[in-house]
Tab-separated table of C-alpha atoms in Angstrom:
chain	number	residue	atom	x	y	z
A	209	UNK	CA	-145.247	116.352	-161.427
A	210	UNK	CA	-148.956	116.961	-161.256
A	211	UNK	CA	-151.170	118.725	-158.655
A	212	UNK	CA	-153.382	117.461	-156.069
A	213	UNK	CA	-156.689	118.535	-154.501
A	214	UNK	CA	-156.850	118.189	-150.756
A	215	UNK	CA	-159.204	118.038	-147.703
A	216	UNK	CA	-160.406	121.876	-147.800
A	217	UNK	CA	-162.231	120.784	-151.159
A	218	UNK	CA	-164.519	118.426	-149.348
A	219	UNK	CA	-168.004	119.789	-149.520
A	220	UNK	CA	-166.950	123.122	-151.358
A	221	UNK	CA	-166.261	121.840	-154.829
A	222	UNK	CA	-165.934	125.662	-155.650
A	223	UNK	CA	-164.864	124.991	-159.242
A	224	UNK	CA	-162.797	127.843	-159.639
A	225	UNK	CA	-159.718	125.631	-160.524
A	226	UNK	CA	-161.904	124.224	-163.388
A	227	UNK	CA	-162.349	127.036	-165.070
A	228	UNK	CA	-158.616	127.993	-165.080
A	229	UNK	CA	-157.446	124.492	-166.205
A	230	UNK	CA	-156.144	124.688	-169.962
A	231	UNK	CA	-156.587	120.890	-170.390
A	232	UNK	CA	-159.449	120.215	-168.350
A	233	UNK	CA	-158.098	117.533	-165.919
A	234	UNK	CA	-160.166	118.502	-163.019
A	235	UNK	CA	-163.314	116.167	-162.743
A	236	UNK	CA	-166.041	115.274	-160.550
A	237	UNK	CA	-169.465	113.594	-160.752
A	238	UNK	CA	-172.314	115.969	-159.560
A	239	UNK	CA	-174.164	114.340	-156.934
A	240	UNK	CA	-171.708	111.715	-156.323
A	241	UNK	CA	-168.485	113.270	-155.335
A	242	UNK	CA	-167.929	115.684	-152.418
A	243	UNK	CA	-164.786	116.856	-153.809
A	244	UNK	CA	-163.001	117.558	-156.969
A	245	UNK	CA	-160.266	115.232	-158.548
A	246	UNK	CA	-156.909	116.272	-160.721
A	247	UNK	CA	-156.288	113.541	-163.363
A	248	UNK	CA	-152.444	113.092	-162.840
A	249	UNK	CA	-152.147	111.882	-166.403
A	250	UNK	CA	-153.797	114.909	-168.183
A	251	UNK	CA	-151.968	117.387	-165.679
A	252	UNK	CA	-149.611	119.467	-167.281
A	253	UNK	CA	-148.090	121.134	-164.333
A	254	UNK	CA	-149.044	124.496	-165.210
A	255	UNK	CA	-150.141	125.510	-161.731
A	256	UNK	CA	-153.237	127.808	-162.912
A	257	UNK	CA	-155.376	126.029	-160.634
A	258	UNK	CA	-153.339	126.229	-157.306
A	259	UNK	CA	-154.175	130.322	-156.908
A	260	UNK	CA	-157.536	130.023	-158.324
A	261	UNK	CA	-159.020	127.982	-155.271
A	262	UNK	CA	-160.491	129.799	-152.553
A	263	UNK	CA	-159.784	127.378	-150.181
A	264	UNK	CA	-155.990	126.861	-150.584
A	265	UNK	CA	-156.856	123.022	-151.625
A	266	UNK	CA	-154.494	122.531	-153.928
A	267	UNK	CA	-150.835	121.406	-154.317
A	268	UNK	CA	-148.030	120.502	-156.071
A	269	UNK	CA	-147.314	116.929	-155.720
A	270	UNK	CA	-143.537	118.241	-154.274
A	271	UNK	CA	-145.385	120.625	-151.912
A	272	UNK	CA	-147.972	118.140	-150.512
A	273	UNK	CA	-148.103	118.743	-146.846
A	274	UNK	CA	-147.855	115.515	-144.877
A	275	UNK	CA	-150.898	115.759	-143.375
A	276	UNK	CA	-152.694	115.672	-146.800
A	277	UNK	CA	-150.788	112.661	-148.299
A	278	UNK	CA	-153.273	110.590	-148.451
A	279	UNK	CA	-155.056	112.724	-151.059
A	280	UNK	CA	-152.559	111.990	-153.789
A	281	UNK	CA	-153.698	108.337	-153.579
A	282	UNK	CA	-157.181	109.385	-153.543
A	283	UNK	CA	-157.002	111.598	-156.578
A	284	UNK	CA	-155.229	108.845	-158.694
A	285	UNK	CA	-157.805	106.187	-157.526
A	286	UNK	CA	-160.827	108.216	-158.580
A	287	UNK	CA	-159.633	107.741	-162.250
A	288	UNK	CA	-159.366	104.153	-161.655
A	289	UNK	CA	-162.384	103.586	-159.251
A	290	UNK	CA	-164.268	106.341	-158.489
A	291	UNK	CA	-166.330	104.293	-155.864
A	292	UNK	CA	-163.363	103.147	-153.793
A	293	UNK	CA	-161.727	106.738	-154.056
A	294	UNK	CA	-164.932	108.408	-152.649
A	295	UNK	CA	-164.760	105.452	-149.974
A	296	UNK	CA	-161.523	107.047	-148.926
A	297	UNK	CA	-162.463	110.608	-148.774
A	298	UNK	CA	-163.145	111.530	-144.723
A	299	UNK	CA	-166.537	112.099	-143.541
């Protein structure tokens, strides 16, 4: 299982989650991205990031709300094709 970053992170990018991640699996490109992304292959499902997020943008895979489900694909896609993932982030 992994965690996903969702809509509330867009244009906020607090990075508290980055500071607490023990495996450094949360990334973004400064000046390019409007949100942060969790690498599902590196995430160890420790859950440290979820309570650290001040805007409640991080969910465990099994707890992802239906209205945020597109962000599972966006997080995964960013690690394969960052430009394609950026295009899917809502304006």
